[in-house]
mmCIF file of C-alpha atoms and ligand atoms in Angstrom:
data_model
loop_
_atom_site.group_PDB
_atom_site.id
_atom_site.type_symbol
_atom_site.label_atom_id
_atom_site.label_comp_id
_atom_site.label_asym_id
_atom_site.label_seq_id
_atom_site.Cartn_x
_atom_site.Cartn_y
_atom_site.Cartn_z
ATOM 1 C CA UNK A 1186 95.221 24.300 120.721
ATOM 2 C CA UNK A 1187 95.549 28.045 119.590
ATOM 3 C CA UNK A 1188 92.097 29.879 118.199
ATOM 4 C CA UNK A 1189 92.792 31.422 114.591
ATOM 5 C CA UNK A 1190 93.748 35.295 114.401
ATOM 6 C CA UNK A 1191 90.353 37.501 115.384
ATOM 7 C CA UNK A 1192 89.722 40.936 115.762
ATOM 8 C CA UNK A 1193 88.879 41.477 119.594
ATOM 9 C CA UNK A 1194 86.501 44.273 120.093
ATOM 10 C CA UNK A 1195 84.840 45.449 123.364
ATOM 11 C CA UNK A 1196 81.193 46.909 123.926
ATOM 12 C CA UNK A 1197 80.500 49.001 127.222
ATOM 13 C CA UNK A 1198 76.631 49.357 126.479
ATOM 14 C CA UNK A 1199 74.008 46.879 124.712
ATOM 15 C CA UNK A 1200 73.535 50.251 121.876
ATOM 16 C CA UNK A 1201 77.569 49.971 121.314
ATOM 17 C CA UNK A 1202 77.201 45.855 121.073
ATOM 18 C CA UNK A 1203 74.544 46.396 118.264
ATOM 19 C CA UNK A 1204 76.111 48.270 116.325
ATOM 20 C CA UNK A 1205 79.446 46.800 116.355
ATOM 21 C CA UNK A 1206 77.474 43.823 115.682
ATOM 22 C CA UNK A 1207 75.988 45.760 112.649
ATOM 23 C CA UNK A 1208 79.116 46.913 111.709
ATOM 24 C CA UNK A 1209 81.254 43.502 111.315
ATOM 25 C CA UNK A 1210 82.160 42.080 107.874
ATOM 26 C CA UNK A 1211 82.227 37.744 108.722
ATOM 27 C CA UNK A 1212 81.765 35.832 111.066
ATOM 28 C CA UNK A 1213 81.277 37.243 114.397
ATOM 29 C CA UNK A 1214 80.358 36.205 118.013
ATOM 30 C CA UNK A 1215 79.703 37.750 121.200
ATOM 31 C CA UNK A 1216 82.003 36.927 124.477
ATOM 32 C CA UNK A 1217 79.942 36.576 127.261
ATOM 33 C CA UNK A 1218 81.316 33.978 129.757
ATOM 34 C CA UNK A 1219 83.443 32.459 127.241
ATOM 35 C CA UNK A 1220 82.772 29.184 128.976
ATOM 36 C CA UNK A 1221 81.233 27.727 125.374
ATOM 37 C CA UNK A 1222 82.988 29.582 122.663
ATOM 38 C CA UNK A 1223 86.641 29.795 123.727
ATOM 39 C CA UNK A 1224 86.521 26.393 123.994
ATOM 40 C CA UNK A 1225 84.749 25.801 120.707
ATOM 41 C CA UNK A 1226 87.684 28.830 118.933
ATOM 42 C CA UNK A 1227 90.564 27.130 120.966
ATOM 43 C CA UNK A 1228 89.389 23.699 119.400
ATOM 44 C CA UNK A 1229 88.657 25.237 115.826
ATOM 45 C CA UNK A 1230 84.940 24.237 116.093
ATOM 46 C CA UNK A 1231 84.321 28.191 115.698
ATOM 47 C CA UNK A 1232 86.655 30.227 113.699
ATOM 48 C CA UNK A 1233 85.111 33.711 114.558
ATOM 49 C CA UNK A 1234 86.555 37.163 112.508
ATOM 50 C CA UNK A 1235 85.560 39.004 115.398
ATOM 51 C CA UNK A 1236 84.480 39.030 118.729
ATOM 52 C CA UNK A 1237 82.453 41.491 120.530
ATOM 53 C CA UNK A 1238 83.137 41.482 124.419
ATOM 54 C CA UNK A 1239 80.360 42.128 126.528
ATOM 55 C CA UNK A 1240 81.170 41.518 129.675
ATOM 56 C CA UNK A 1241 81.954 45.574 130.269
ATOM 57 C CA UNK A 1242 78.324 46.336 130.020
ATOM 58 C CA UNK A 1243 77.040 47.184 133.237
ATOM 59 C CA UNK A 1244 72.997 46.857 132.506
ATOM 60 C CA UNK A 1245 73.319 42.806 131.747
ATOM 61 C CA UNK A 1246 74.464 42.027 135.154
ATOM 62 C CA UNK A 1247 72.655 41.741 138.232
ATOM 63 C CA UNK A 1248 68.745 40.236 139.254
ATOM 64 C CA UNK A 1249 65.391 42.811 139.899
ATOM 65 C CA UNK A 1250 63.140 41.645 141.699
ATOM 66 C CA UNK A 1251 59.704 43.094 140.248
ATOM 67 C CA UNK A 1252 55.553 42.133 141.406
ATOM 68 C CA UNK A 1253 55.438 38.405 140.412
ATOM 69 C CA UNK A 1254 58.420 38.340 138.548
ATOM 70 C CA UNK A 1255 62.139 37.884 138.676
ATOM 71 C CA UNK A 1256 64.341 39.808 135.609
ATOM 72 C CA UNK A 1257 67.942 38.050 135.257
ATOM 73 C CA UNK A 1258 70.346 40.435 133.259
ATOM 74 C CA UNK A 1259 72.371 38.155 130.649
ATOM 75 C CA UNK A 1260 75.612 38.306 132.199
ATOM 76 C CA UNK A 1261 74.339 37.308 135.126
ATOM 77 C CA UNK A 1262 76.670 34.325 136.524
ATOM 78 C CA UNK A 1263 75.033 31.028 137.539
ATOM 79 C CA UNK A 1264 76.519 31.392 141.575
ATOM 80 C CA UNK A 1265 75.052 34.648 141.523
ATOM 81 C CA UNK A 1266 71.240 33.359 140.956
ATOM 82 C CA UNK A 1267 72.283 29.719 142.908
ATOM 83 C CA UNK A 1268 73.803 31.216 146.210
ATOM 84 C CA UNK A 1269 70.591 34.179 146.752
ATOM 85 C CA UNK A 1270 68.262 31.927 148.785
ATOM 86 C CA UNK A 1271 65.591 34.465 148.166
ATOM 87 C CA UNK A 1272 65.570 33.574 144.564
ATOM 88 C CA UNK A 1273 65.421 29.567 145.623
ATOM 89 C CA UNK A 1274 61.948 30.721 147.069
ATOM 90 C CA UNK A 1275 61.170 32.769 144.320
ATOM 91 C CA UNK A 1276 61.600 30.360 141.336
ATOM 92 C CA UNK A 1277 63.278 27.133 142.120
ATOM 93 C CA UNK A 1278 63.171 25.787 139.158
ATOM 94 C CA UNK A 1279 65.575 27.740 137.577
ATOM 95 C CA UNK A 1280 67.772 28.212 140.745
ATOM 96 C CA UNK A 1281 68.223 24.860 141.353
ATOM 97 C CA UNK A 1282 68.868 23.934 137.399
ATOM 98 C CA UNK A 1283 71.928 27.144 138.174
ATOM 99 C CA UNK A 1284 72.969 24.865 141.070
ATOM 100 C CA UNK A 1285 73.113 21.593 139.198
ATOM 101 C CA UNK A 1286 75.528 23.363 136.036
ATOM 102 C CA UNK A 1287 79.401 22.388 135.554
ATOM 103 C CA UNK A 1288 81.771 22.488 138.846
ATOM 104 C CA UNK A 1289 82.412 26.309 140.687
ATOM 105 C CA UNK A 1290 84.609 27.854 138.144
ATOM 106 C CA UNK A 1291 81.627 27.488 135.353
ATOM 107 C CA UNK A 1292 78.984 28.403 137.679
ATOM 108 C CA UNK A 1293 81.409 31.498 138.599
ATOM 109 C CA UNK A 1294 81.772 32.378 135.064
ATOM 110 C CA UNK A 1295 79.365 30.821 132.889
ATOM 111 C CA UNK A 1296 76.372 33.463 132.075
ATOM 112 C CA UNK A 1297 72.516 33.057 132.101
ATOM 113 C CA UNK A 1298 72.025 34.567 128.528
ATOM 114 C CA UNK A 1299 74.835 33.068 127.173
ATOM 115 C CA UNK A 1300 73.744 29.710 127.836
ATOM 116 C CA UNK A 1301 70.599 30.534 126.840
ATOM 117 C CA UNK A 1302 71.772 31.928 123.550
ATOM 118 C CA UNK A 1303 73.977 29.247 123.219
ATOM 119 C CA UNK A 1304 71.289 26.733 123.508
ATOM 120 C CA UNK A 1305 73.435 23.952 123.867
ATOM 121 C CA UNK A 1306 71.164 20.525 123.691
ATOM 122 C CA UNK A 1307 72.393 19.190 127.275
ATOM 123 C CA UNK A 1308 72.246 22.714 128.758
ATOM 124 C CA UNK A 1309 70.631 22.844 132.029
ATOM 125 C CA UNK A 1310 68.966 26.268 132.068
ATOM 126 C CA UNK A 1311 66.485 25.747 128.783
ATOM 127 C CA UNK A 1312 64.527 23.344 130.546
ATOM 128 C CA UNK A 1313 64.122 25.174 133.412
ATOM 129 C CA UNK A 1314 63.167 28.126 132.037
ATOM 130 C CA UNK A 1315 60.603 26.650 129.767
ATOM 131 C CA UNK A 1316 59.152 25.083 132.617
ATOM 132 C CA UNK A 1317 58.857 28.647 134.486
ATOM 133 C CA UNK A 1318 57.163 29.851 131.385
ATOM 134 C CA UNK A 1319 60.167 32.668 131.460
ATOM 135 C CA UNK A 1320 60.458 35.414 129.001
ATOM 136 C CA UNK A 1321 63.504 36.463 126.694
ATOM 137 C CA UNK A 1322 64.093 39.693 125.635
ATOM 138 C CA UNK A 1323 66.499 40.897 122.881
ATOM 139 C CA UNK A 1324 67.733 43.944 121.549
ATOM 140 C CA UNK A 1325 68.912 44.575 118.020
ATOM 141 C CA UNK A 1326 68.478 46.583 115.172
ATOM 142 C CA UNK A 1327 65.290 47.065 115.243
ATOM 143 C CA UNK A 1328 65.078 48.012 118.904
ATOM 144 C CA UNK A 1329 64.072 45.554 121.634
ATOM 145 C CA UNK A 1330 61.368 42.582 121.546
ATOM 146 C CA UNK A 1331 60.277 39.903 123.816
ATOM 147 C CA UNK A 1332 60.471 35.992 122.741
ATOM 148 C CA UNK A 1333 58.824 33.519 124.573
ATOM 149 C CA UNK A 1334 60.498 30.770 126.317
ATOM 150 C CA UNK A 1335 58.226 28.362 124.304
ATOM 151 C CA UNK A 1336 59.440 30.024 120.790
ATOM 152 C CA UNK A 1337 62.959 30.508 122.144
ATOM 153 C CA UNK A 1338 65.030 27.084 121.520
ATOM 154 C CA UNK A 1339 64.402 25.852 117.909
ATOM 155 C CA UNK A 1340 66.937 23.288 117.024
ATOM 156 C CA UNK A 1341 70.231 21.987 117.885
ATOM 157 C CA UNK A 1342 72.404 25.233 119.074
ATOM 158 C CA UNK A 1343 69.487 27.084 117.395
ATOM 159 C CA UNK A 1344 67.510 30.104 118.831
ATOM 160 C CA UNK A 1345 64.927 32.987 117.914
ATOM 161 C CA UNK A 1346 67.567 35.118 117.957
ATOM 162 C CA UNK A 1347 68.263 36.961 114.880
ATOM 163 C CA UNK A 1348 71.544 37.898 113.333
ATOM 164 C CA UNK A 1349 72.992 41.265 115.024
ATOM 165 C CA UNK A 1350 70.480 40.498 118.234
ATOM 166 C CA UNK A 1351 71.552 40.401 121.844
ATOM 167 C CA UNK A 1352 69.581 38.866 124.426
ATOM 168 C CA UNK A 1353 69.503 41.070 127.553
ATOM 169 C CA UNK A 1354 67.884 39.604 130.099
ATOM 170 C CA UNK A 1355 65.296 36.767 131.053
ATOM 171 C CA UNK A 1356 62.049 37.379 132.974
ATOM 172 C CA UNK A 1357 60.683 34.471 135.299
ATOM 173 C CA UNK A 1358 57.547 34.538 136.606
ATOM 174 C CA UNK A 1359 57.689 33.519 140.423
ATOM 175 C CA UNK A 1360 56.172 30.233 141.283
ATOM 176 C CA UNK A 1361 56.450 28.408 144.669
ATOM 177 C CA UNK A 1362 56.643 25.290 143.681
ATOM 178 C CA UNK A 1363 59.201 23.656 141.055
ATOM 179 C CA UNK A 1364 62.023 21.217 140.631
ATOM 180 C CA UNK A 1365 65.049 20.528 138.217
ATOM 181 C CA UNK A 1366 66.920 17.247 138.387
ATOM 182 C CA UNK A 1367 69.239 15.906 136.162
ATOM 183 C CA UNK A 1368 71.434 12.923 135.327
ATOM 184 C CA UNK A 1369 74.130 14.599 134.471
ATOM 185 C CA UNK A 1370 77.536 13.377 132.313
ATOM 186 C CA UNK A 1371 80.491 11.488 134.207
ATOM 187 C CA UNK A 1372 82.910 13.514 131.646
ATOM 188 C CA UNK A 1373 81.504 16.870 131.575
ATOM 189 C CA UNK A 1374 78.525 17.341 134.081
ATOM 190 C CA UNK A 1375 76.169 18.209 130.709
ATOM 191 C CA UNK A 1376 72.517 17.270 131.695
ATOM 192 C CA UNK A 1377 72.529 13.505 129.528
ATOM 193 C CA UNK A 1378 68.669 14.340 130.529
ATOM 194 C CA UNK A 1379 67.684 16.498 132.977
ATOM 195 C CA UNK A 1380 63.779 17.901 133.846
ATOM 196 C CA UNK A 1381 62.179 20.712 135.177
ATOM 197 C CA UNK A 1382 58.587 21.009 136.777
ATOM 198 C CA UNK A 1383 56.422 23.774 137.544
ATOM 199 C CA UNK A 1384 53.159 23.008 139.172
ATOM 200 C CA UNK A 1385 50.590 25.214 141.086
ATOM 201 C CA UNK A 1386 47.867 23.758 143.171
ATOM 202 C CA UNK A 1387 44.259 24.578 143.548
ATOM 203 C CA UNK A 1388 42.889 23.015 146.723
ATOM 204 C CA UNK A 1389 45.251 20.375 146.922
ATOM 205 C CA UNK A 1390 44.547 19.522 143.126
ATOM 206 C CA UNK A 1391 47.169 20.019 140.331
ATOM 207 C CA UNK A 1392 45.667 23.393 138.273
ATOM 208 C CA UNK A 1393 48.246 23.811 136.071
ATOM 209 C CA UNK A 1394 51.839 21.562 134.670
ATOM 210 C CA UNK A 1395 54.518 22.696 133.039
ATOM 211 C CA UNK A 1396 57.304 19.958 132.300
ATOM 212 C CA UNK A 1397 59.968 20.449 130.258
ATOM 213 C CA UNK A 1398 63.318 18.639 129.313
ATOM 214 C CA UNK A 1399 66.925 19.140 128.115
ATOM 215 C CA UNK A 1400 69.563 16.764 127.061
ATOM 216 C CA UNK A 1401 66.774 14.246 125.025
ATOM 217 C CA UNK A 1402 66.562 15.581 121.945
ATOM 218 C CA UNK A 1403 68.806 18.309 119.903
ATOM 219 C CA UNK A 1404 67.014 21.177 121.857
ATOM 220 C CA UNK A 1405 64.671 21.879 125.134
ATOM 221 C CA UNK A 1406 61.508 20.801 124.649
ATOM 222 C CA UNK A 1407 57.792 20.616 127.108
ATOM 223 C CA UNK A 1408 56.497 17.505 127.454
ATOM 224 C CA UNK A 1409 52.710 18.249 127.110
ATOM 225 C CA UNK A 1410 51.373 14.674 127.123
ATOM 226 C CA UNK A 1411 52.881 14.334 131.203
ATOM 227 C CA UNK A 1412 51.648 18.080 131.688
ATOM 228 C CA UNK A 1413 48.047 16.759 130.939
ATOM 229 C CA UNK A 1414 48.539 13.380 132.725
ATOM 230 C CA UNK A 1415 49.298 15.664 135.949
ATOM 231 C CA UNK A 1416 46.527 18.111 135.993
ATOM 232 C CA UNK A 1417 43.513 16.864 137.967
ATOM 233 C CA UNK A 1418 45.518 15.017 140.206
ATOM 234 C CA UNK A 1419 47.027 14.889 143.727
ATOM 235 C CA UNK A 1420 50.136 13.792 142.578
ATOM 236 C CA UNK A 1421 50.324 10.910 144.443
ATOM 237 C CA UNK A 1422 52.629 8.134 143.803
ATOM 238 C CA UNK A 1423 50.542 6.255 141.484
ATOM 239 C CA UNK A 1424 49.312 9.536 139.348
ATOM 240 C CA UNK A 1425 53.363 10.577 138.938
ATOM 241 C CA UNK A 1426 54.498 6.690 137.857
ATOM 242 C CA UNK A 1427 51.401 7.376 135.453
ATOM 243 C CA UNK A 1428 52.270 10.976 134.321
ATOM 244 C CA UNK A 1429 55.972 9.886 133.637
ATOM 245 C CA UNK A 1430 54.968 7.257 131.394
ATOM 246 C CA UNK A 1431 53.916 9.439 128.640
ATOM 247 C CA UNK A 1432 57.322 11.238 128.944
ATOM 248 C CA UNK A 1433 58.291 10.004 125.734
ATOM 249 C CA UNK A 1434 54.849 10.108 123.603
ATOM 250 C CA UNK A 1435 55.675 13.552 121.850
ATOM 251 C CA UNK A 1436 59.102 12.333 120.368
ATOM 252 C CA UNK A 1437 59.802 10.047 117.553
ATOM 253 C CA UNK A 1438 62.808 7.456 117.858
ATOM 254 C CA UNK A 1439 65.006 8.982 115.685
ATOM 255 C CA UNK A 1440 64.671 12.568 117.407
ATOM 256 C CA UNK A 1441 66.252 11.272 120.537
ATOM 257 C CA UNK A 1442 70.037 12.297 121.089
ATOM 258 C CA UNK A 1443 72.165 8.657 120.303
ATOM 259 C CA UNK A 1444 76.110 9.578 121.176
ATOM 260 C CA UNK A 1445 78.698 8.063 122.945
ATOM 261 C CA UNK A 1446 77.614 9.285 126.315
ATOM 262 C CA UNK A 1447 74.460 7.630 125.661
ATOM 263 C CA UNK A 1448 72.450 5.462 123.399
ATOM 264 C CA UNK A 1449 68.459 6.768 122.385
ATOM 265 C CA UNK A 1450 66.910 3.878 124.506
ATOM 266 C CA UNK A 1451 69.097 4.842 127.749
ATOM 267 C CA UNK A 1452 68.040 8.432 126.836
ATOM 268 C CA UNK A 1453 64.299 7.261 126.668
ATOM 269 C CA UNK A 1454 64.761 5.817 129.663
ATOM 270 C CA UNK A 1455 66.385 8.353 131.920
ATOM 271 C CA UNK A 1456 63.649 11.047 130.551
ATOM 272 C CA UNK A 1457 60.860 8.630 132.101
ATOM 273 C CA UNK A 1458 62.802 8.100 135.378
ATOM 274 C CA UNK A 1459 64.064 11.836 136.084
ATOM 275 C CA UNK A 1460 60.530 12.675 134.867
ATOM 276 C CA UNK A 1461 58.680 11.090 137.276
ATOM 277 C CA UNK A 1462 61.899 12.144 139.798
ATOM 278 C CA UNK A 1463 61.343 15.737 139.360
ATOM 279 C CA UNK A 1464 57.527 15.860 139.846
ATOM 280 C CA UNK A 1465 58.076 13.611 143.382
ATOM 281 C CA UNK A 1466 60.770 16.005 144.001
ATOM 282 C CA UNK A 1467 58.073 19.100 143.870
ATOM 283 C CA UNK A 1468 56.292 17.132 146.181
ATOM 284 C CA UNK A 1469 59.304 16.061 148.454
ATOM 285 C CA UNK A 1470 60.201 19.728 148.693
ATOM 286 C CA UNK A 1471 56.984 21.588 149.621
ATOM 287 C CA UNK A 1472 56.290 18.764 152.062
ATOM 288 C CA UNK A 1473 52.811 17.579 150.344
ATOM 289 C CA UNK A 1474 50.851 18.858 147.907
ATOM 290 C CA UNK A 1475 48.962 22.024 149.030
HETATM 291 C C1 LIG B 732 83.885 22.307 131.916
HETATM 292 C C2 LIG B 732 82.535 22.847 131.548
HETATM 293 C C3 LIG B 732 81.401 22.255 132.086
HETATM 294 C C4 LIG B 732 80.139 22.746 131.751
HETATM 295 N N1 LIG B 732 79.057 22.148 132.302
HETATM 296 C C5 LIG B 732 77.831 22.625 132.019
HETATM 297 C C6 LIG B 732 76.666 22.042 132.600
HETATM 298 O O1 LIG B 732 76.731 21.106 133.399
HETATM 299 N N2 LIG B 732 75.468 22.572 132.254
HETATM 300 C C7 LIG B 732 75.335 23.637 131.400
HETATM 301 O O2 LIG B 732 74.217 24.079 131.128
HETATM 302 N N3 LIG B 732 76.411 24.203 130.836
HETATM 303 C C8 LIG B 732 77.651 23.726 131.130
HETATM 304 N N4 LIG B 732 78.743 24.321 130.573
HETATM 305 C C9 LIG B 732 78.564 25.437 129.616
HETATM 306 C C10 LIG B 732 78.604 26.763 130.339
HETATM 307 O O3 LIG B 732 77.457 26.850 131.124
HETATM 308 C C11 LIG B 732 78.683 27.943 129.379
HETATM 309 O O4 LIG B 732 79.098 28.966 130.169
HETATM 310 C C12 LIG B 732 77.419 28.360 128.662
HETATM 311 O O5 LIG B 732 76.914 27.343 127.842
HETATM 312 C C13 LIG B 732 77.659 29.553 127.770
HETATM 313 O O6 LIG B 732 77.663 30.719 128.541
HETATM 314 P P1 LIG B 732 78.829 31.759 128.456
HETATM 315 O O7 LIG B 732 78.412 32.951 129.225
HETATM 316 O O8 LIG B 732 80.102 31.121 128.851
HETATM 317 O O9 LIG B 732 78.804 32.120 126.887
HETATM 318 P P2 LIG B 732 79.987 32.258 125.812
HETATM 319 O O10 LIG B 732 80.825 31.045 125.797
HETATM 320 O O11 LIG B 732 80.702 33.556 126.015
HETATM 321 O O12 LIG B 732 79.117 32.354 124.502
HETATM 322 C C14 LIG B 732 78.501 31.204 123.967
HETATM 323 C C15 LIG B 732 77.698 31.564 122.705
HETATM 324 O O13 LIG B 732 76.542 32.320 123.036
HETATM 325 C C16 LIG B 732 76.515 33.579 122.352
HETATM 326 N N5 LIG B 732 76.108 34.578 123.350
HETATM 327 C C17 LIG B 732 76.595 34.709 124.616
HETATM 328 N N6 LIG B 732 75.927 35.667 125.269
HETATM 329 C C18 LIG B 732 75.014 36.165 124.403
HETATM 330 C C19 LIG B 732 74.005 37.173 124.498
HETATM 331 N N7 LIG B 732 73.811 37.882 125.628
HETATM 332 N N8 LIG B 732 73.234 37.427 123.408
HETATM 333 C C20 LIG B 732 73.399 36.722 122.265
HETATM 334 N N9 LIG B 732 74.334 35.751 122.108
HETATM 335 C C21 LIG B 732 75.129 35.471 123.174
HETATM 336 C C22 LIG B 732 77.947 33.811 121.851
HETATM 337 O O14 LIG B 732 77.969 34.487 120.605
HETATM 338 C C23 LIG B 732 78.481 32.407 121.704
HETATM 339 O O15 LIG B 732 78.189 31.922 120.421
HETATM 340 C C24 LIG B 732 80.015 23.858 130.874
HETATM 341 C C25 LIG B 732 81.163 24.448 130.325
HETATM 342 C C26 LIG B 732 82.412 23.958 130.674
HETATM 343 C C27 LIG B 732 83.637 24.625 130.091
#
């Protein structure tokens, strides 16, 4: 299918995107990757008056490596974080949820803010980066502000974004130890549920947990009950089979995603298996527990 007639404009800095953004009469959106919305136009999901090209804008693209943190510029491509092995080391959490998106021409193309903005429910990089406890920052109007991972995704496709914002970039905190694993669609490679851990050790004993899944429910959400469970503990077998078992505590029935790639009680299901997966696979890949 053809999208509808749009007005194609083209920013070459993030003060140019805002106020073309500004400027618009209707619906607008932003072309970042495209890898969600010309899909979504050429389908007539989205029926945009205008869109605002970013990709020009040479400040969203590239990763800084800064003291305990990693800053991801929006239009950063998936293979760009995936294939730096520095950045596995850094904050494998969200490199390896990079790794597990779509086939090589998404990963080539698809964007790290614009699937973030996008906020897609099965979207692999949420989850990740609410389990790195990352940082988003935007730029609009008003000038720029930081959101928090854990304020970021509100609803299905929904964000703290406000209208005629831009998210720039994405701050991740380094951490040394953290998984993602997902089970992902036959049809489209979506996560149906897929789970990232971040976990730091003190002594050998779990100090601090942060879980988090995508693909469950209509957005990315922590699982604090399995964080808890975790903390205090060697994660041995036993403690993870425990952990994972409150995967589900924090979500009602009806929350959980029920489509034709999967029903709520395989959903339910998966999120307790690839639960307790990703914590064994923290402990798989740093050998044992510290
Ligand atoms: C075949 C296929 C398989 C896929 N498989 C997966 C998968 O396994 N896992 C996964 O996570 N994703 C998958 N995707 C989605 C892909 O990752 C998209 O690229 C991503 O969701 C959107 O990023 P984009 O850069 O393409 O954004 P675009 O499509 O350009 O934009 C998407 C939306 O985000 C908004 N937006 C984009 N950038 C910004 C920004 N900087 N600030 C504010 N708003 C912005 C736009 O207005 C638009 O509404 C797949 C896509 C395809 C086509």
């Amino acid at each position: 299918m053809f999208p509808s007639e749009f007005e194609y404009r083209r920013a070459e800095s993030v003060e140019e995107a805002i106020t073309l953004l500004a400027e618009q009469e209707g619906q607008t959106e932003i072309l970042a990757g495209g890898h969600s919305l010309l899909p979504t136009m050429k389908s007539g999901l989205a029926s945009p008056d205008v869109v605002i090209d970013i990709g020009g804008i040479d400040d969203l693209h590239g990763v800084d490596r800064g003291d305990g943190v990693v800053e991801i510029g929006a239009l950063t491509s998936y293979s760009t974080v995936a294939g730096d092995d520095t950045l596995h080391d850094a904050m494998p959490a969200v490199t390896q949820a990079a790794e597990a998106i779509g086939d090589v021409q998404v990963r080539n193309r698809g964007t790290v803010g614009g699937n973030l903005a996008h906020a897609d429910p099965a979207s692999d990089l949420p989850a990740a980066v609410l389990a790195a406890d990352a940082t988003l920052h935007a730029a609009g109007p008003d000038g720029h502000r930081t959101i928090s991972a854990d304020d970021f995704f509100t609803g299905l496709y929904g964000t703290a974004l406000d209208d005629g914002e831009l998210l720039t970039a994405v701050e991740v905190p380094t951490h040394d130890i953290g998984t993602y694993v997902k089970k992902p669609s036959p049809s489209s490679g979506y996560a149906m549920v897929g789970v990232a851990v971040v976990i730091e050790f003190d002594d050998g004993v779990v100090d601090s947990a942060r879980v988090a899944a995508t693909g469950a429910v209509d957005h990315a959400m922590r699982l604090p009950v399995v964080e808890e469970e975790l903390v205090g503990t060697t994660l041995d077998e036993d403690d993870i089979s425990a952990a994972a078992a409150h995967a589900t505590d924090e979500i009602e029935a009806f929350e959980l995603m029920d489509d034709n790639q999967a029903s709520a009680e395989y959903r339910s299901t998966l999120l307790e298996v690839y639960t307790e997966q990703a914590v064994t696979g923290v402990t798989d890949r740093s050998g044992t527990a510290p």
